[in-house]
Amino acid sequence: MYKLEVKLPQKSYPILIKRGIINDIGNEIKKVFNNKRIIIITDHNVQRIYGEALSENLKSYGFEVNTISVEAGENSKSLDVLTDVYNQLLDAGMTRKDMIIAFGGGVVGDLAGFAAATFLRGIRYIQIPTSLLAQIDSSIGGKVAVNLSRGKNLVGNFYHPEAVYIDPDLLKTLPERFLHDGMAEVIKYSCIKDKELFNRLREINTELDLFTIINEIIYSCCNIKKGIVEKDEKEAGERMLLNFGHTIGHAIEKAFNYEGYTHGEAVAIGMYCIVRKSESMGITKEGTSDSIKELLVKFKLPFELPKIDFNILLEAINLDKKSESESINLVLINEIGESFIKKIEKEKVAQYLFS
Ligand code: GLY
């Protein structure tokens, strides 16, 4: 088992990574929660495969367990679904002493985390992420949110869980496209902070190779994220490094109405484009974009910009909630593993992104 501790001024919490941890999760949860009532928030897909086993295991440790299951997919991060979740929490008689478990991918983690942050002015929650993206990124660091019709994650908070339990075996039932979606963020971590991880990814040739070292990969990513969040919890500086590839990535997702590309696929294109450009400007070591491309292709991720008017992408970039009024913080790399933030005036941003 790998164990990390996210240490923040107001709160610390463990991240446990272990194959099969889900099969005796009640034993772990007893260590961080000594009350009885738990509500699992999940989606229909995860519920169908793992819901009963999780609930039975918790009951066998004396917990009273209820489940709220929502439709799988981004549409569940809405105010309507959130209201429904609040009502079900009330129906179940949840109090501030009780616990929510967010059991699912990024959508469930964000929705359940935001419900926990706001219900009765805040109750405790635990993250049990089931997608690779959630296991290495969204379950750690306390970002919770729902969407508005005018944009993603526009209502949210930083609200940390009591613990994060990661079971890499859960990834065996994840559709291939979503495994690769998560791999884009793994590649991102290696590009911004970890050349050794990048080289390990280059040695993977088959899915079996990937699953053989998946625990170590998840650990490396969580360790990077933990370190960054500890230094910059509220994204005033270093945490922005996690947005490498996301400036173009978010714009592509938006331009295609969040339907054409998964988050990871859009970020893959974003990483390749910005590095190809920064390489041609002499900022990034020669050959870097080719080695990133090689990895993206290996994990069946796209790298080329879709055929779309640049102005549509630029407009989305300028409206992104992470941009400031006159400038944008771009994440660039000098070489694999060495990243930095450069503030660019909005009118000059295209020069750094598009060839
Ligand atoms: N997913 C990026 C962050 O947590 O800051």
GROMACS .gro file of C-alpha atoms and ligand atoms in nm:
model
  360
    1MET     CA    1   0.000   0.000   0.000
    2TYR     CA    2   0.116   0.353  -0.080
    3LYS     CA    3   0.025   0.623   0.168
    4LEU     CA    4   0.050   1.000   0.131
    5GLU     CA    5  -0.063   1.277   0.362
    6VAL     CA    6  -0.189   1.608   0.226
    7LYS     CA    7  -0.077   1.860   0.489
    8LEU     CA    8  -0.257   2.193   0.485
    9PRO     CA    9  -0.266   2.468   0.747
   10GLN     CA   10  -0.631   2.396   0.842
   11LYS     CA   11  -0.647   2.024   0.776
   12SER     CA   12  -0.451   1.714   0.682
   13TYR     CA   13  -0.582   1.402   0.517
   14PRO     CA   14  -0.451   1.068   0.394
   15ILE     CA   15  -0.441   0.931   0.041
   16LEU     CA   16  -0.424   0.550   0.042
   17ILE     CA   17  -0.347   0.362  -0.280
   18LYS     CA   18  -0.397  -0.013  -0.273
   19ARG     CA   19  -0.530  -0.275  -0.510
   20GLY     CA   20  -0.850  -0.423  -0.366
   21ILE     CA   21  -0.883  -0.163  -0.089
   22ILE     CA   22  -1.251  -0.132  -0.185
   23ASN     CA   23  -1.315  -0.488  -0.068
   24ASP     CA   24  -1.259  -0.397   0.296
   25ILE     CA   25  -1.314  -0.024   0.290
   26GLY     CA   26  -1.525  -0.022   0.608
   27ASN     CA   27  -1.213  -0.115   0.801
   28GLU     CA   28  -1.032   0.196   0.667
   29ILE     CA   29  -1.328   0.429   0.710
   30LYS     CA   30  -1.363   0.329   1.076
   31LYS     CA   31  -1.020   0.488   1.131
   32VAL     CA   32  -1.136   0.833   1.016
   33PHE     CA   33  -1.508   0.830   1.105
   34ASN     CA   34  -1.655   0.714   1.433
   35ASN     CA   35  -2.022   0.798   1.372
   36LYS     CA   36  -2.275   0.570   1.203
   37ARG     CA   37  -2.457   0.730   0.915
   38ILE     CA   38  -2.307   0.735   0.565
   39ILE     CA   39  -2.454   0.836   0.230
   40ILE     CA   40  -2.280   0.712  -0.083
   41ILE     CA   41  -2.318   0.947  -0.379
   42THR     CA   42  -2.243   0.767  -0.703
   43ASP     CA   43  -2.358   0.736  -1.064
   44HIS     CA   44  -2.571   0.464  -1.220
   45ASN     CA   45  -2.276   0.293  -1.395
   46VAL     CA   46  -2.059   0.267  -1.084
   47GLN     CA   47  -2.363   0.175  -0.874
   48ARG     CA   48  -2.449  -0.111  -1.111
   49ILE     CA   49  -2.100  -0.264  -1.092
   50TYR     CA   50  -1.976  -0.184  -0.741
   51GLY     CA   51  -2.262  -0.026  -0.544
   52GLU     CA   52  -2.393  -0.324  -0.358
   53ALA     CA   53  -2.051  -0.458  -0.259
   54LEU     CA   54  -1.949  -0.119  -0.116
   55SER     CA   55  -2.272  -0.075   0.072
   56GLU     CA   56  -2.264  -0.432   0.214
   57ASN     CA   57  -1.905  -0.394   0.326
   58LEU     CA   58  -1.985  -0.069   0.510
   59LYS     CA   59  -2.290  -0.228   0.674
   60SER     CA   60  -2.079  -0.521   0.792
   61TYR     CA   61  -1.880  -0.265   0.995
   62GLY     CA   62  -2.197  -0.132   1.159
   63PHE     CA   63  -2.252   0.175   0.940
   64GLU     CA   64  -2.605   0.278   0.839
   65VAL     CA   65  -2.581   0.324   0.464
   66ASN     CA   66  -2.797   0.501   0.205
   67THR     CA   67  -2.714   0.562  -0.160
   68ILE     CA   68  -2.788   0.849  -0.397
   69SER     CA   69  -2.727   0.754  -0.758
   70VAL     CA   70  -2.725   1.011  -1.039
   71GLU     CA   71  -2.705   0.977  -1.418
   72ALA     CA   72  -2.348   0.925  -1.538
   73GLY     CA   73  -2.205   1.225  -1.724
   74GLU     CA   74  -2.139   1.596  -1.701
   75ASN     CA   75  -2.509   1.689  -1.703
   76SER     CA   76  -2.531   1.570  -1.345
   77LYS     CA   77  -2.309   1.859  -1.231
   78SER     CA   78  -2.611   2.088  -1.246
   79LEU     CA   79  -2.799   2.294  -0.988
   80ASP     CA   80  -3.109   2.081  -1.052
   81VAL     CA   81  -2.933   1.756  -0.971
   82LEU     CA   82  -2.766   1.925  -0.673
   83THR     CA   83  -3.107   2.029  -0.536
   84ASP     CA   84  -3.224   1.672  -0.574
   85VAL     CA   85  -2.915   1.552  -0.385
   86TYR     CA   86  -2.983   1.801  -0.100
   87ASN     CA   87  -3.342   1.673  -0.076
   88GLN     CA   88  -3.228   1.313  -0.060
   89LEU     CA   89  -2.974   1.405   0.211
   90LEU     CA   90  -3.260   1.562   0.411
   91ASP     CA   91  -3.486   1.261   0.349
   92ALA     CA   92  -3.214   1.036   0.488
   93GLY     CA   93  -3.191   1.254   0.801
   94MET     CA   94  -2.828   1.348   0.744
   95THR     CA   95  -2.677   1.572   1.012
   96ARG     CA   96  -2.344   1.750   1.038
   97LYS     CA   97  -2.200   1.452   1.225
   98ASP     CA   98  -2.259   1.218   0.929
   99MET     CA   99  -2.047   1.138   0.625
  100ILE     CA  100  -2.082   1.151   0.247
  101ILE     CA  101  -1.881   0.918   0.027
  102ALA     CA  102  -1.814   1.042  -0.326
  103PHE     CA  103  -1.789   0.715  -0.518
  104GLY     CA  104  -1.727   0.773  -0.888
  105GLY     CA  105  -1.531   0.973  -1.141
  106GLY     CA  106  -1.472   1.347  -1.161
  107VAL     CA  107  -1.838   1.440  -1.203
  108VAL     CA  108  -1.948   1.253  -0.891
  109GLY     CA  109  -1.646   1.379  -0.695
  110ASP     CA  110  -1.720   1.741  -0.782
  111LEU     CA  111  -2.096   1.712  -0.724
  112ALA     CA  112  -2.075   1.514  -0.400
  113GLY     CA  113  -1.789   1.732  -0.275
  114PHE     CA  114  -1.985   2.048  -0.345
  115ALA     CA  115  -2.294   1.903  -0.177
  116ALA     CA  116  -2.075   1.818   0.125
  117ALA     CA  117  -1.922   2.168   0.127
  118THR     CA  118  -2.260   2.337   0.137
  119PHE     CA  119  -2.519   2.104   0.295
  120LEU     CA  120  -2.589   2.225   0.652
  121ARG     CA  121  -2.292   2.464   0.597
  122GLY     CA  122  -2.060   2.170   0.545
  123ILE     CA  123  -2.042   1.803   0.639
  124ARG     CA  124  -1.752   1.564   0.607
  125TYR     CA  125  -1.687   1.357   0.297
  126ILE     CA  126  -1.456   1.087   0.166
  127GLN     CA  127  -1.338   1.041  -0.190
  128ILE     CA  128  -1.331   0.694  -0.347
  129PRO     CA  129  -1.244   0.781  -0.708
  130THR     CA  130  -1.320   0.522  -0.976
  131SER     CA  131  -1.174   0.675  -1.295
  132LEU     CA  132  -0.803   0.730  -1.362
  133LEU     CA  133  -0.860   1.104  -1.401
  134ALA     CA  134  -1.029   1.121  -1.061
  135GLN     CA  135  -0.769   0.895  -0.897
  136ILE     CA  136  -0.474   1.109  -1.002
  137ASP     CA  137  -0.628   1.453  -1.008
  138SER     CA  138  -0.980   1.560  -0.920
  139SER     CA  139  -1.020   1.364  -0.594
  140ILE     CA  140  -0.718   1.542  -0.446
  141GLY     CA  141  -0.688   1.908  -0.363
  142GLY     CA  142  -1.041   2.000  -0.261
  143LYS     CA  143  -1.175   2.157  -0.580
  144VAL     CA  144  -1.550   2.093  -0.582
  145ALA     CA  145  -1.806   2.253  -0.811
  146VAL     CA  146  -2.116   2.239  -1.025
  147ASN     CA  147  -2.174   2.391  -1.368
  148LEU     CA  148  -2.401   2.675  -1.477
  149SER     CA  149  -2.550   2.690  -1.825
  150ARG     CA  150  -2.292   2.962  -1.902
  151GLY     CA  151  -1.990   2.754  -1.814
  152LYS     CA  152  -1.827   2.469  -1.629
  153ASN     CA  153  -1.737   2.481  -1.257
  154LEU     CA  154  -1.867   2.836  -1.215
  155VAL     CA  155  -2.006   2.763  -0.866
  156GLY     CA  156  -1.767   2.588  -0.636
  157ASN     CA  157  -1.528   2.592  -0.346
  158PHE     CA  158  -1.208   2.447  -0.207
  159TYR     CA  159  -1.332   2.184   0.038
  160HIS     CA  160  -1.109   1.892   0.127
  161PRO     CA  161  -1.216   1.534   0.199
  162GLU     CA  162  -1.137   1.343   0.520
  163ALA     CA  163  -0.952   1.081   0.317
  164VAL     CA  164  -0.899   0.959  -0.039
  165TYR     CA  165  -0.902   0.583  -0.099
  166ILE     CA  166  -0.771   0.477  -0.438
  167ASP     CA  167  -0.823   0.126  -0.568
  168PRO     CA  168  -0.643   0.081  -0.904
  169ASP     CA  169  -0.834  -0.244  -0.962
  170LEU     CA  170  -1.148  -0.035  -1.020
  171LEU     CA  171  -0.988   0.082  -1.345
  172LYS     CA  172  -1.026  -0.265  -1.496
  173THR     CA  173  -1.390  -0.190  -1.576
  174LEU     CA  174  -1.319   0.160  -1.710
  175PRO     CA  175  -1.381   0.188  -2.088
  176GLU     CA  176  -1.053   0.222  -2.279
  177ARG     CA  177  -1.130   0.575  -2.397
  178PHE     CA  178  -1.158   0.693  -2.037
  179LEU     CA  179  -0.844   0.513  -1.928
  180HIS     CA  180  -0.661   0.704  -2.202
  181ASP     CA  181  -0.841   1.022  -2.098
  182GLY     CA  182  -0.670   0.984  -1.759
  183MET     CA  183  -0.337   0.901  -1.924
  184ALA     CA  184  -0.334   1.249  -2.080
  185GLU     CA  185  -0.321   1.395  -1.727
  186VAL     CA  186  -0.053   1.143  -1.628
  187ILE     CA  187   0.154   1.265  -1.925
  188LYS     CA  188   0.084   1.621  -1.810
  189TYR     CA  189   0.227   1.552  -1.462
  190SER     CA  190   0.538   1.400  -1.616
  191CYS     CA  191   0.586   1.700  -1.846
  192ILE     CA  192   0.555   1.959  -1.571
  193LYS     CA  193   0.742   1.785  -1.289
  194ASP     CA  194   0.873   1.434  -1.345
  195LYS     CA  195   1.110   1.335  -1.625
  196GLU     CA  196   1.159   0.990  -1.471
  197LEU     CA  197   0.783   0.926  -1.492
  198PHE     CA  198   0.791   1.042  -1.856
  199ASN     CA  199   1.064   0.790  -1.931
  200ARG     CA  200   0.870   0.512  -1.756
  201LEU     CA  201   0.565   0.593  -1.969
  202ARG     CA  202   0.783   0.560  -2.279
  203GLU     CA  203   0.863   0.202  -2.178
  204ILE     CA  204   0.498   0.096  -2.166
  205ASN     CA  205   0.399  -0.104  -2.471
  206THR     CA  206   0.084  -0.289  -2.374
  207GLU     CA  207  -0.213  -0.248  -2.144
  208LEU     CA  208  -0.059  -0.524  -1.931
  209ASP     CA  209   0.259  -0.314  -1.894
  210LEU     CA  210   0.042  -0.022  -1.787
  211PHE     CA  211  -0.151  -0.222  -1.530
  212THR     CA  212   0.169  -0.373  -1.394
  213ILE     CA  213   0.294  -0.032  -1.284
  214ILE     CA  214  -0.036   0.151  -1.244
  215ASN     CA  215   0.002   0.177  -0.862
  216GLU     CA  216   0.339   0.347  -0.900
  217ILE     CA  217   0.204   0.578  -1.171
  218ILE     CA  218  -0.091   0.681  -0.954
  219TYR     CA  219   0.139   0.731  -0.657
  220SER     CA  220   0.378   0.953  -0.857
  221CYS     CA  221   0.091   1.170  -0.982
  222CYS     CA  222  -0.077   1.199  -0.641
  223ASN     CA  223   0.258   1.285  -0.485
  224ILE     CA  224   0.313   1.567  -0.736
  225LYS     CA  225  -0.040   1.698  -0.684
  226LYS     CA  226  -0.012   1.679  -0.306
  227GLY     CA  227   0.315   1.875  -0.313
  228ILE     CA  228   0.168   2.145  -0.535
  229VAL     CA  229  -0.157   2.176  -0.335
  230GLU     CA  230   0.039   2.202  -0.008
  231LYS     CA  231   0.237   2.495  -0.148
  232ASP     CA  232  -0.055   2.670  -0.318
  233GLU     CA  233  -0.394   2.546  -0.205
  234LYS     CA  234  -0.601   2.822  -0.366
  235GLU     CA  235  -0.424   2.838  -0.704
  236ALA     CA  236  -0.250   3.171  -0.663
  237GLY     CA  237   0.077   3.048  -0.815
  238GLU     CA  238   0.231   2.702  -0.841
  239ARG     CA  239  -0.104   2.517  -0.866
  240MET     CA  240  -0.148   2.686  -1.204
  241LEU     CA  241   0.122   2.449  -1.335
  242LEU     CA  242  -0.149   2.181  -1.330
  243ASN     CA  243  -0.313   2.375  -1.612
  244PHE     CA  244  -0.040   2.279  -1.860
  245GLY     CA  245  -0.217   2.209  -2.190
  246HIS     CA  246  -0.547   2.331  -2.047
  247THR     CA  247  -0.560   2.677  -2.210
  248ILE     CA  248  -0.617   2.528  -2.555
  249GLY     CA  249  -0.773   2.216  -2.402
  250HIS     CA  250  -1.059   2.401  -2.229
  251ALA     CA  251  -1.120   2.606  -2.543
  252ILE     CA  252  -1.148   2.290  -2.757
  253GLU     CA  253  -1.384   2.128  -2.508
  254LYS     CA  254  -1.602   2.438  -2.510
  255ALA     CA  255  -1.592   2.487  -2.888
  256PHE     CA  256  -1.716   2.130  -2.933
  257ASN     CA  257  -1.984   2.173  -2.669
  258TYR     CA  258  -1.813   1.930  -2.429
  259GLU     CA  259  -1.917   1.646  -2.659
  260GLY     CA  260  -1.651   1.609  -2.929
  261TYR     CA  261  -1.351   1.551  -2.703
  262THR     CA  262  -1.302   1.417  -2.353
  263HIS     CA  263  -1.115   1.649  -2.115
  264GLY     CA  264  -0.798   1.441  -2.150
  265GLU     CA  265  -0.817   1.435  -2.529
  266ALA     CA  266  -0.851   1.814  -2.541
  267VAL     CA  267  -0.562   1.858  -2.297
  268ALA     CA  268  -0.350   1.620  -2.508
  269ILE     CA  269  -0.394   1.850  -2.808
  270GLY     CA  270  -0.330   2.154  -2.588
  271MET     CA  271  -0.001   2.014  -2.456
  272TYR     CA  272   0.130   1.921  -2.798
  273CYS     CA  273   0.034   2.253  -2.961
  274ILE     CA  274   0.185   2.476  -2.693
  275VAL     CA  275   0.510   2.277  -2.683
  276ARG     CA  276   0.545   2.265  -3.060
  277LYS     CA  277   0.509   2.642  -3.063
  278SER     CA  278   0.737   2.712  -2.768
  279GLU     CA  279   0.997   2.481  -2.924
  280SER     CA  280   0.987   2.684  -3.245
  281MET     CA  281   1.031   3.000  -3.035
  282GLY     CA  282   1.343   2.857  -2.870
  283ILE     CA  283   1.178   2.836  -2.525
  284THR     CA  284   1.159   2.457  -2.513
  285LYS     CA  285   1.436   2.208  -2.585
  286GLU     CA  286   1.431   2.075  -2.941
  287GLY     CA  287   1.264   1.738  -2.987
  288THR     CA  288   1.033   1.776  -2.686
  289SER     CA  289   0.712   1.805  -2.887
  290ASP     CA  290   0.801   1.490  -3.084
  291SER     CA  291   0.856   1.287  -2.768
  292ILE     CA  292   0.524   1.412  -2.626
  293LYS     CA  293   0.352   1.324  -2.952
  294GLU     CA  294   0.497   0.972  -2.938
  295LEU     CA  295   0.344   0.920  -2.593
  296LEU     CA  296   0.008   1.065  -2.693
  297VAL     CA  297  -0.010   0.836  -2.995
  298LYS     CA  298   0.081   0.537  -2.778
  299PHE     CA  299  -0.218   0.608  -2.554
  300LYS     CA  300  -0.447   0.669  -2.852
  301LEU     CA  301  -0.477   1.038  -2.772
  302PRO     CA  302  -0.512   1.308  -3.038
  303PHE     CA  303  -0.242   1.571  -3.083
  304GLU     CA  304  -0.351   1.780  -3.380
  305LEU     CA  305  -0.575   2.083  -3.353
  306PRO     CA  306  -0.918   2.011  -3.497
  307LYS     CA  307  -1.004   2.208  -3.810
  308ILE     CA  308  -1.174   2.502  -3.650
  309ASP     CA  309  -1.147   2.879  -3.680
  310PHE     CA  310  -0.869   2.999  -3.442
  311ASN     CA  311  -1.086   3.295  -3.347
  312ILE     CA  312  -1.342   3.061  -3.190
  313LEU     CA  313  -1.068   2.910  -2.977
  314LEU     CA  314  -0.920   3.249  -2.893
  315GLU     CA  315  -1.257   3.380  -2.783
  316ALA     CA  316  -1.304   3.080  -2.554
  317ILE     CA  317  -0.950   3.128  -2.417
  318ASN     CA  318  -1.015   3.493  -2.337
  319LEU     CA  319  -1.343   3.413  -2.163
  320ASP     CA  320  -1.198   3.127  -1.957
  321LYS     CA  321  -1.260   3.184  -1.588
  322LYS     CA  322  -0.888   3.132  -1.520
  323SER     CA  323  -0.790   3.428  -1.738
  324GLU     CA  324  -0.739   3.770  -1.582
  325SER     CA  325  -0.881   4.091  -1.729
  326GLU     CA  326  -0.580   4.180  -1.946
  327SER     CA  327  -0.363   3.872  -1.933
  328ILE     CA  328  -0.343   3.495  -1.925
  329ASN     CA  329  -0.111   3.275  -1.721
  330LEU     CA  330   0.034   3.025  -1.967
  331VAL     CA  331   0.216   2.715  -1.849
  332LEU     CA  332   0.528   2.644  -2.055
  333ILE     CA  333   0.803   2.387  -2.025
  334ASN     CA  334   1.176   2.431  -2.082
  335GLU     CA  335   1.211   2.058  -2.116
  336ILE     CA  336   1.034   1.749  -1.988
  337GLY     CA  337   0.993   1.783  -1.610
  338GLU     CA  338   1.067   2.158  -1.596
  339SER     CA  339   0.772   2.391  -1.616
  340PHE     CA  340   0.705   2.756  -1.543
  341ILE     CA  341   0.423   3.012  -1.559
  342LYS     CA  342   0.440   3.306  -1.798
  343LYS     CA  343   0.194   3.593  -1.780
  344ILE     CA  344   0.102   3.695  -2.134
  345GLU     CA  345  -0.107   3.991  -2.247
  346LYS     CA  346  -0.427   3.862  -2.404
  347GLU     CA  347  -0.354   4.020  -2.740
  348LYS     CA  348  -0.024   3.830  -2.762
  349VAL     CA  349  -0.150   3.493  -2.648
  350ALA     CA  350  -0.207   3.350  -2.999
  351GLN     CA  351   0.168   3.386  -3.068
  352TYR     CA  352   0.242   3.137  -2.790
  353LEU     CA  353  -0.023   2.885  -2.884
  354PHE     CA  354  -0.069   2.848  -3.255
  355SER     CA  355   0.185   2.775  -3.527
  356GLY     N1  356  -0.725   1.987  -1.162
  356GLY     C1  357  -0.636   2.093  -1.134
  356GLY     C2  358  -0.636   2.132  -0.992
  356GLY     O1  359  -0.686   2.062  -0.906
  356GLY     O2  360  -0.587   2.236  -0.960
   0.00000   0.00000   0.00000
